[in-house]
mmCIF file of C-alpha atoms in Angstrom:
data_model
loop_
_atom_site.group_PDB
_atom_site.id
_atom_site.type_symbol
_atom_site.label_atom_id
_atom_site.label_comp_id
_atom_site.label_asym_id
_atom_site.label_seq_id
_atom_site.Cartn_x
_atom_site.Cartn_y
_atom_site.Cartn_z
ATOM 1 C CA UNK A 1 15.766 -11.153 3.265
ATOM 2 C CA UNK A 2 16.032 -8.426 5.969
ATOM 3 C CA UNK A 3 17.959 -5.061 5.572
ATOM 4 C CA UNK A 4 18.208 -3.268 8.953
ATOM 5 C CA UNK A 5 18.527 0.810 10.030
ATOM 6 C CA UNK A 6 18.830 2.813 12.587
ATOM 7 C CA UNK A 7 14.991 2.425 12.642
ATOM 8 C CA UNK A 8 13.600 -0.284 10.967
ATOM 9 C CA UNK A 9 14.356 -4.046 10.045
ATOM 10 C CA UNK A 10 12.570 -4.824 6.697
ATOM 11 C CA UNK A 11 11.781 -7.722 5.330
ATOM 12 C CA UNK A 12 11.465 -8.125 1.171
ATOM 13 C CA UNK A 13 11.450 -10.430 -1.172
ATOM 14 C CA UNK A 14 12.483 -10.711 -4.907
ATOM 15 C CA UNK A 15 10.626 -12.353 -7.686
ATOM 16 C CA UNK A 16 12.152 -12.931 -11.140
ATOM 17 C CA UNK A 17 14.805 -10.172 -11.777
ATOM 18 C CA UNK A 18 16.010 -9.504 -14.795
ATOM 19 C CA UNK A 19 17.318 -6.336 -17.137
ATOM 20 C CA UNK A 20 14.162 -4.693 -16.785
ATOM 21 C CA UNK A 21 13.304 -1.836 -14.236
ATOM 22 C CA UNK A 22 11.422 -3.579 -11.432
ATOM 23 C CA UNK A 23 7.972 -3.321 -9.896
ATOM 24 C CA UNK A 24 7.718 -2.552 -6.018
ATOM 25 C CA UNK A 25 4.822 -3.479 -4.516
ATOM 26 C CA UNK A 26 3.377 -2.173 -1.467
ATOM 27 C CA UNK A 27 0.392 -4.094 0.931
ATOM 28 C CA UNK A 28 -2.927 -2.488 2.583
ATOM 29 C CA UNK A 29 -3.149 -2.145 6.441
ATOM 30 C CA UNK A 30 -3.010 -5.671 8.254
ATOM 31 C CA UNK A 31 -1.303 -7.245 4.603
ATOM 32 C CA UNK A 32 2.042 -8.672 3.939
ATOM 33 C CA UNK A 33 4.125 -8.728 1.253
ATOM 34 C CA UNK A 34 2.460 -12.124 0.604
ATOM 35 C CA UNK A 35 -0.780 -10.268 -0.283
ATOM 36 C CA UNK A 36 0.872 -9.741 -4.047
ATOM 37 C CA UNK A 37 2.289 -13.197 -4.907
ATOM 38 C CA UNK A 38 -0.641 -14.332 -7.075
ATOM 39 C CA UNK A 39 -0.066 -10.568 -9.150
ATOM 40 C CA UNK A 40 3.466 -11.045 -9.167
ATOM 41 C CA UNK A 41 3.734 -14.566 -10.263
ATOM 42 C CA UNK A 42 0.708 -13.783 -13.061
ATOM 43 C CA UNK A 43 2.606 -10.208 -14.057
ATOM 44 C CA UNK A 44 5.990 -12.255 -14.907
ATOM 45 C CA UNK A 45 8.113 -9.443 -14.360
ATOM 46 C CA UNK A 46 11.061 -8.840 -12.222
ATOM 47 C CA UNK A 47 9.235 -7.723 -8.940
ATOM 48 C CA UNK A 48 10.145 -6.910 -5.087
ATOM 49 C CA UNK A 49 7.459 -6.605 -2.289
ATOM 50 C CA UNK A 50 8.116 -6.073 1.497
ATOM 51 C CA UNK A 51 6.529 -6.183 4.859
ATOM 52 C CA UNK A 52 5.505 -2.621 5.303
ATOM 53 C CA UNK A 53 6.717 -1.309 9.009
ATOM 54 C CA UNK A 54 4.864 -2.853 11.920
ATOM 55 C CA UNK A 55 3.598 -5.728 9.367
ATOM 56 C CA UNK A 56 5.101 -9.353 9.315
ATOM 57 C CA UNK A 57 8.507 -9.518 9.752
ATOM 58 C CA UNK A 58 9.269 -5.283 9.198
ATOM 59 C CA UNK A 59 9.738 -4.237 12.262
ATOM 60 C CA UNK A 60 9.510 -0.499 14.123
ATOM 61 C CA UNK A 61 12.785 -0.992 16.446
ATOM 62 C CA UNK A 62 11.560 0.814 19.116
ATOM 63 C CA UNK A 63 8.148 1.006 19.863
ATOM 64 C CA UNK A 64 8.296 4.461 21.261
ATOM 65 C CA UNK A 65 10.058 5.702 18.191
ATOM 66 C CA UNK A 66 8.493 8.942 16.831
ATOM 67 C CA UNK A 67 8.188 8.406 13.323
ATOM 68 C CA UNK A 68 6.126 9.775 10.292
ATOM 69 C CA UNK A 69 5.095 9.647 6.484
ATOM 70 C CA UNK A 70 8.472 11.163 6.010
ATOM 71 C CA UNK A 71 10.559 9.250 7.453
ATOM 72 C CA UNK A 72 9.362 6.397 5.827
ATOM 73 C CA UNK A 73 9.778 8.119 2.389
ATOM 74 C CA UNK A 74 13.801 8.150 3.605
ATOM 75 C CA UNK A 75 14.246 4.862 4.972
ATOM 76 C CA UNK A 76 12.647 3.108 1.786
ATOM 77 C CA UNK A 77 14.732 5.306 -0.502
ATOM 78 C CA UNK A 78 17.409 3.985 1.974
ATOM 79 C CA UNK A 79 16.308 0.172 1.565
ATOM 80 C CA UNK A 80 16.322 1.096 -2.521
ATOM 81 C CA UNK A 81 19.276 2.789 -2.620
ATOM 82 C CA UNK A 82 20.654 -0.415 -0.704
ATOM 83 C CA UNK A 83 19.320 -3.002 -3.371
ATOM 84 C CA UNK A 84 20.731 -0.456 -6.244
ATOM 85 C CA UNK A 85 17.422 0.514 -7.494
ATOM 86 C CA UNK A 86 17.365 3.705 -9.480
ATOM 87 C CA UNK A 87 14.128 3.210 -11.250
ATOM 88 C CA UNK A 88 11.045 1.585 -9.825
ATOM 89 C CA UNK A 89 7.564 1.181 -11.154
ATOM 90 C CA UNK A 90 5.787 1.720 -8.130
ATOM 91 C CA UNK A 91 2.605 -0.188 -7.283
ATOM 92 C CA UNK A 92 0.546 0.576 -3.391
ATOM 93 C CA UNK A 93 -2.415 -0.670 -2.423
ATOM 94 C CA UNK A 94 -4.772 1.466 -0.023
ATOM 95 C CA UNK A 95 -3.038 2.489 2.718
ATOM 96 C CA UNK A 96 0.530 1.152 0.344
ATOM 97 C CA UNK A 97 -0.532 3.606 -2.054
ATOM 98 C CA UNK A 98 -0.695 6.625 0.507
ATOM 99 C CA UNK A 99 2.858 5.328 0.765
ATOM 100 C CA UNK A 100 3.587 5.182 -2.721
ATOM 101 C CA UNK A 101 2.138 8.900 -3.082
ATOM 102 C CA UNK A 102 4.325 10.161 -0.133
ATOM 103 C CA UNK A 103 7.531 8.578 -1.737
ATOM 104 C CA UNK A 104 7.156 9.395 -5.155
ATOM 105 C CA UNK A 105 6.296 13.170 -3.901
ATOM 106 C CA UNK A 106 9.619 13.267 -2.231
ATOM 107 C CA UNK A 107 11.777 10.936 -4.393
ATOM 108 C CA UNK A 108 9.897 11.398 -7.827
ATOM 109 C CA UNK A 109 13.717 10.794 -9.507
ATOM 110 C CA UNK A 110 13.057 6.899 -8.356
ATOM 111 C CA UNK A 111 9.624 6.813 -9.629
ATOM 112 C CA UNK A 112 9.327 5.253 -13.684
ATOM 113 C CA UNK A 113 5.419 4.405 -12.825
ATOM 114 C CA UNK A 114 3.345 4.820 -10.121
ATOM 115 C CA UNK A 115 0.652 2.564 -10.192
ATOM 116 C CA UNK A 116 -2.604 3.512 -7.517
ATOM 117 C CA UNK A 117 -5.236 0.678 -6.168
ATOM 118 C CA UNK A 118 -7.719 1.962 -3.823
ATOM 119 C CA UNK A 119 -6.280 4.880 -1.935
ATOM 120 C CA UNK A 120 -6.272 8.220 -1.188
ATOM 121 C CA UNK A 121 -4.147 11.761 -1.541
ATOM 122 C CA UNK A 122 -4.958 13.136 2.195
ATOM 123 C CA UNK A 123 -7.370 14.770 3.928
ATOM 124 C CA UNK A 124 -7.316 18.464 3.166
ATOM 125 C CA UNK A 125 -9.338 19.926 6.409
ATOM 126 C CA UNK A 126 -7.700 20.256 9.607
ATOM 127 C CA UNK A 127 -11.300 18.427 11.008
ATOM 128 C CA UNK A 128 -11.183 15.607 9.170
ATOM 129 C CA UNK A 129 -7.701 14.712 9.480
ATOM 130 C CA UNK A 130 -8.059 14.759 13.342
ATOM 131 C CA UNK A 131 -11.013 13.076 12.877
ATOM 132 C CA UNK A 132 -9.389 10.113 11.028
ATOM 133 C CA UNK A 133 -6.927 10.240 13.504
ATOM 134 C CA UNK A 134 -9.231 9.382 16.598
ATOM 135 C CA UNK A 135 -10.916 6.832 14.491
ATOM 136 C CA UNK A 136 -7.546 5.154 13.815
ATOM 137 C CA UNK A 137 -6.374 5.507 17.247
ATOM 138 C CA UNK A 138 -9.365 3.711 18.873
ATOM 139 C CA UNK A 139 -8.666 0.676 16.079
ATOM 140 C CA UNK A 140 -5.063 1.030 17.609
ATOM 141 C CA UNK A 141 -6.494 0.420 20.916
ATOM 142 C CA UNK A 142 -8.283 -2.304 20.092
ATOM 143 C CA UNK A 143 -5.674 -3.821 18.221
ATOM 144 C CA UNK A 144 -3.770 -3.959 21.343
ATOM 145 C CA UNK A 145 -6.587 -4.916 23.651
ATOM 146 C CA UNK A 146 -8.219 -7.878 21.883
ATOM 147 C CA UNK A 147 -6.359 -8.290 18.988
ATOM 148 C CA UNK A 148 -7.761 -11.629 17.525
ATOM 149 C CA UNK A 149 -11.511 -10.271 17.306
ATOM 150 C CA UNK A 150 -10.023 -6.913 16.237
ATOM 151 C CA UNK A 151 -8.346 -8.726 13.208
ATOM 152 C CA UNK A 152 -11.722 -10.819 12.516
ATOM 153 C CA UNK A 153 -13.949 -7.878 12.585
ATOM 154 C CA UNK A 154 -11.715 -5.975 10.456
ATOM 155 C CA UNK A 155 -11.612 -8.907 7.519
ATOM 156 C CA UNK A 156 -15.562 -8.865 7.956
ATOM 157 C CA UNK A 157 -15.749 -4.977 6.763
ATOM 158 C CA UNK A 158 -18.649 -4.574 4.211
ATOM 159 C CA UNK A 159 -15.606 -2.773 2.406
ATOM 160 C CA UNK A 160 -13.997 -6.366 2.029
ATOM 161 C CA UNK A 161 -16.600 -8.494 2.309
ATOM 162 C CA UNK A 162 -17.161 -9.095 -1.507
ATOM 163 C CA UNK A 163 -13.024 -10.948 -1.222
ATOM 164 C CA UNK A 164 -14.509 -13.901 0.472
ATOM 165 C CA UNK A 165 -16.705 -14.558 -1.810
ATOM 166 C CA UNK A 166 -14.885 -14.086 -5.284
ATOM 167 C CA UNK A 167 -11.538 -15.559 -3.227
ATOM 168 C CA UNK A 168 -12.119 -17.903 -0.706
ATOM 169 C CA UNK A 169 -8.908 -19.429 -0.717
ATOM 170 C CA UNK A 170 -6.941 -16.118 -0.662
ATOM 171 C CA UNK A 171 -9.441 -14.668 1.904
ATOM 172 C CA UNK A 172 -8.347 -17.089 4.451
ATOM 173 C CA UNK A 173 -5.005 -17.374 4.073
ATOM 174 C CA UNK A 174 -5.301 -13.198 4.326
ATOM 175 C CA UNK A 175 -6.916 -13.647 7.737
ATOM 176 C CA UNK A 176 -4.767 -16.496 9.085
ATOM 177 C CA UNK A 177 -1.875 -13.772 8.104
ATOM 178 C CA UNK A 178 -3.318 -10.893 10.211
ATOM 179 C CA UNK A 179 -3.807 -13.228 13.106
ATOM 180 C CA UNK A 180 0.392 -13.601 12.866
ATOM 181 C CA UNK A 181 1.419 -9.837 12.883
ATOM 182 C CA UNK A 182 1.960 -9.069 16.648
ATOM 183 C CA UNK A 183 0.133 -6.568 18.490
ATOM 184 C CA UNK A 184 1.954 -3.631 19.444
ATOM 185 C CA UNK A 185 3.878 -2.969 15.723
ATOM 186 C CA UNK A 186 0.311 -3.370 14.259
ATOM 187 C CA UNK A 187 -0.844 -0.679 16.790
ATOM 188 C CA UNK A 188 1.882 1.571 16.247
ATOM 189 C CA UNK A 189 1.915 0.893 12.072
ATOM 190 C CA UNK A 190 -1.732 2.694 11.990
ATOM 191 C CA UNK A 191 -0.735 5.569 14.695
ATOM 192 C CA UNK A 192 2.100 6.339 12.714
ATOM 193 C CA UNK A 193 0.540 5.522 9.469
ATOM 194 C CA UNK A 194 -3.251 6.610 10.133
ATOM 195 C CA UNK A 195 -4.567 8.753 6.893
ATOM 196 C CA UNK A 196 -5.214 12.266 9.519
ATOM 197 C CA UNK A 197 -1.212 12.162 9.720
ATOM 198 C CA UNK A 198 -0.504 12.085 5.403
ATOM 199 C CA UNK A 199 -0.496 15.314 3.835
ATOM 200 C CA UNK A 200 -2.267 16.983 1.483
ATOM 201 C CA UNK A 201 -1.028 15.564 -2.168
ATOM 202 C CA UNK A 202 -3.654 17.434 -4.297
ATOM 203 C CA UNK A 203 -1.784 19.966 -5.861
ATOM 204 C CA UNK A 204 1.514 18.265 -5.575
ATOM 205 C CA UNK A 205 -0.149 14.983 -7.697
ATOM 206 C CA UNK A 206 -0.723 17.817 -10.722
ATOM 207 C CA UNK A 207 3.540 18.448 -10.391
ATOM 208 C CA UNK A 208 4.087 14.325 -11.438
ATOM 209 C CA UNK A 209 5.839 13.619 -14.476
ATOM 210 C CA UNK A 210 5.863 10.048 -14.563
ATOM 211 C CA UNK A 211 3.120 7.712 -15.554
ATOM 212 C CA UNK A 212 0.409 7.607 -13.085
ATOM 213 C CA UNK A 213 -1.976 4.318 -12.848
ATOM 214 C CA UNK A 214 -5.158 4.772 -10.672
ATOM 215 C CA UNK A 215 -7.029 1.539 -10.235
ATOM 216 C CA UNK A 216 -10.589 1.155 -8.222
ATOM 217 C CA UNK A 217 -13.695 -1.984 -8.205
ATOM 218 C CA UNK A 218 -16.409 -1.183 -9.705
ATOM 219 C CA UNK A 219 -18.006 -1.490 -6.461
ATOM 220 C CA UNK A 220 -15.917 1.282 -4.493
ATOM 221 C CA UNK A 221 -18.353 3.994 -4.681
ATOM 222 C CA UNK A 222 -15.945 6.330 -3.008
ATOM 223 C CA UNK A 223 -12.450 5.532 -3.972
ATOM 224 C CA UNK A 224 -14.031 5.839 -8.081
ATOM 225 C CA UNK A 225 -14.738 9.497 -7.110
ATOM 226 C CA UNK A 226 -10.760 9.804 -5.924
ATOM 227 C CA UNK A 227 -10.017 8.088 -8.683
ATOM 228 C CA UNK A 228 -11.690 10.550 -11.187
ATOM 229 C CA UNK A 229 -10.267 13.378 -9.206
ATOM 230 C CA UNK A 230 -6.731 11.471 -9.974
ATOM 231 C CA UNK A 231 -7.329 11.335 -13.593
ATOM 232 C CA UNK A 232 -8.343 15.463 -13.621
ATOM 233 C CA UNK A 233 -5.329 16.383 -11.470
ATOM 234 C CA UNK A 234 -2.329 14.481 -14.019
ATOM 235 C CA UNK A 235 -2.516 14.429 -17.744
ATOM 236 C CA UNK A 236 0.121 12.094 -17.793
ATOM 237 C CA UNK A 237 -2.160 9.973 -15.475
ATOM 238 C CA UNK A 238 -4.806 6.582 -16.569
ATOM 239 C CA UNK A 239 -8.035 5.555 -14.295
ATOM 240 C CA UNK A 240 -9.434 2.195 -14.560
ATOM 241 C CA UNK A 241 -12.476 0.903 -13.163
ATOM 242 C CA UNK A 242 -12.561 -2.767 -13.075
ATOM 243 C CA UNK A 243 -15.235 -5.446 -13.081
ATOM 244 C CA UNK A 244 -16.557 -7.609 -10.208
ATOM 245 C CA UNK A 245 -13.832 -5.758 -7.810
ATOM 246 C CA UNK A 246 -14.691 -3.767 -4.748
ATOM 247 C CA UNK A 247 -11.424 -1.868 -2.476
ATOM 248 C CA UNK A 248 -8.554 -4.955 -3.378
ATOM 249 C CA UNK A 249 -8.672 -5.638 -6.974
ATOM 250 C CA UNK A 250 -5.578 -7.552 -7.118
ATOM 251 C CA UNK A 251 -7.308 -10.087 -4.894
ATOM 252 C CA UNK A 252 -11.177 -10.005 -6.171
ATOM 253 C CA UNK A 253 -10.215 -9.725 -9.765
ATOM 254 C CA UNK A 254 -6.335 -10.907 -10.373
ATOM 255 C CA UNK A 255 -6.180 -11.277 -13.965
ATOM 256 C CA UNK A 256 -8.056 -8.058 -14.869
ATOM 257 C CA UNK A 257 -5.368 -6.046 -12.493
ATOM 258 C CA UNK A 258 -2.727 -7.574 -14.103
ATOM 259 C CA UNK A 259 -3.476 -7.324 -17.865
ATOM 260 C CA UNK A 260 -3.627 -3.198 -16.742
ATOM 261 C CA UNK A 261 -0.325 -3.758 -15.325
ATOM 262 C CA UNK A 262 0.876 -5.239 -18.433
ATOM 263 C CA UNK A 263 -0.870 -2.925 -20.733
ATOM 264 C CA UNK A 264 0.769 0.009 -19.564
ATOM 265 C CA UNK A 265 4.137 -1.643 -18.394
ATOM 266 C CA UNK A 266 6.627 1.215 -18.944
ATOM 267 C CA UNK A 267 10.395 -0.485 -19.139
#
């Protein structure tokens, strides 16, 4: 289903709704909202999931729209607001969750969970957020420029690496889905979207009131450091570290993500 702006046409879709207040679940860079149907349909809870902008079928109007973290946080509470959600338990994976983070800062009425895989609060220096953002704007070049090899070299990370071999199947059907997105919204989803441009969450994260879910692999050196920093911040807030899982848990280890999801479903 699509819901247009002034902005954006989104695409979601809506899994098993019922009484209950719903999980909203947000993909990594180069994902689609496909990314969470084996979660969603082990979870067995009423569930939505969209293309995030410049991903599948969610598309950035105009490609020479200026548009930021912020105005995202106002067109989703827009697409919510449309679909008479009051209450979401928010779930974002990666760069999903920097999403999630920016959103539930703004719109933390909304919020009933937020539920962290893999991701990050900001960049507090002024250096390494322009940093990031040269990094992310060469990718965005290259996106553009050879996009095919771009999306292969990007599924061979050492970060993801480990997914092909615990989920083959999945793995595949993930790349033959980044091969679809086109070009130029994929470019512009990481401009506008690149971590340099997110603020700095850090003390805002110790202001949440709401359950707070922070989930890394066992194998993601560097997001389990975030992820302990999480935990400090929140005292409302719940790390887990799971087994044979690097940066996507939900695809390396399904069943261990969702039996967290289910363990601390908040209705």
């Amino acid at each position: 289903m699509f819901f247009n702006n002034a902005k954006l046409k989104f695409y979601y879709t809506r899994f098993d709704l019922s009484s209950d207040i719903p999980y909203f679940f947000l993909h990594g860079f180069t994902g689609t909202h496909k990314n969470w149907i084996s979660t969603i349909k082990r979870l067995k809870k009423s569930a939505y999931v969209i293309d995030l902008p410049g991903h599948g079928q969610s598309l950035f109007l105009e490609q020479n729209l200026q548009y930021s973290f912020d105005n995202w946080c106002d067109d989703f509470n827009e697409l919510l607001n449309h679909l008479n959600l009051n209450k979401i338990n928010l779930c974002g994976y990666s760069m999903g969750g920097r999403l999630a983070i920016s959103f539930a800062n703004k719109y933390s009425n909304k919020i009933n969970s937020l539920i962290l895989e893999s991701t990050s609060y900001g960049l507090k220096s002024a250096k390494d957020r322009n940093e990031r953002i040269k990094y992310d704007q060469l990718i965005s070049a290259n996106i553009l420029n050879n996009f095919n090899n771009t999306m292969i070299k990007w599924s061979e990370k050492p970060l993801f690496s480990s997914q092909k071999i615990r989920n083959k199947a999945e793995w595949d059907i993930q790349l033959n889905q980044r091969l679809t997105h086109k070009k130029k919204q994929l470019s512009k989803s990481l401009n506008v979207f690149s971590l340099g441009k997110m603020n700095y969450y850090k003390k805002d994260i110790r202001k949440f009131k709401f359950p707070l879910i922070v989930i890394n692999g066992c194998e993601d050196k560097k997001f389990i450091e975030i992820g302990k920093d999480l935990l400090s911040l929140n005292s409302n807030s719940k790390h887990y570290i799971v087994p044979e899982s690097n940066h996507n848990i939900h695809m390396e280890n399904t069943n261990e993500f969702v039996k967290i999801l289910k363990k601390n479903h908040y209705e």
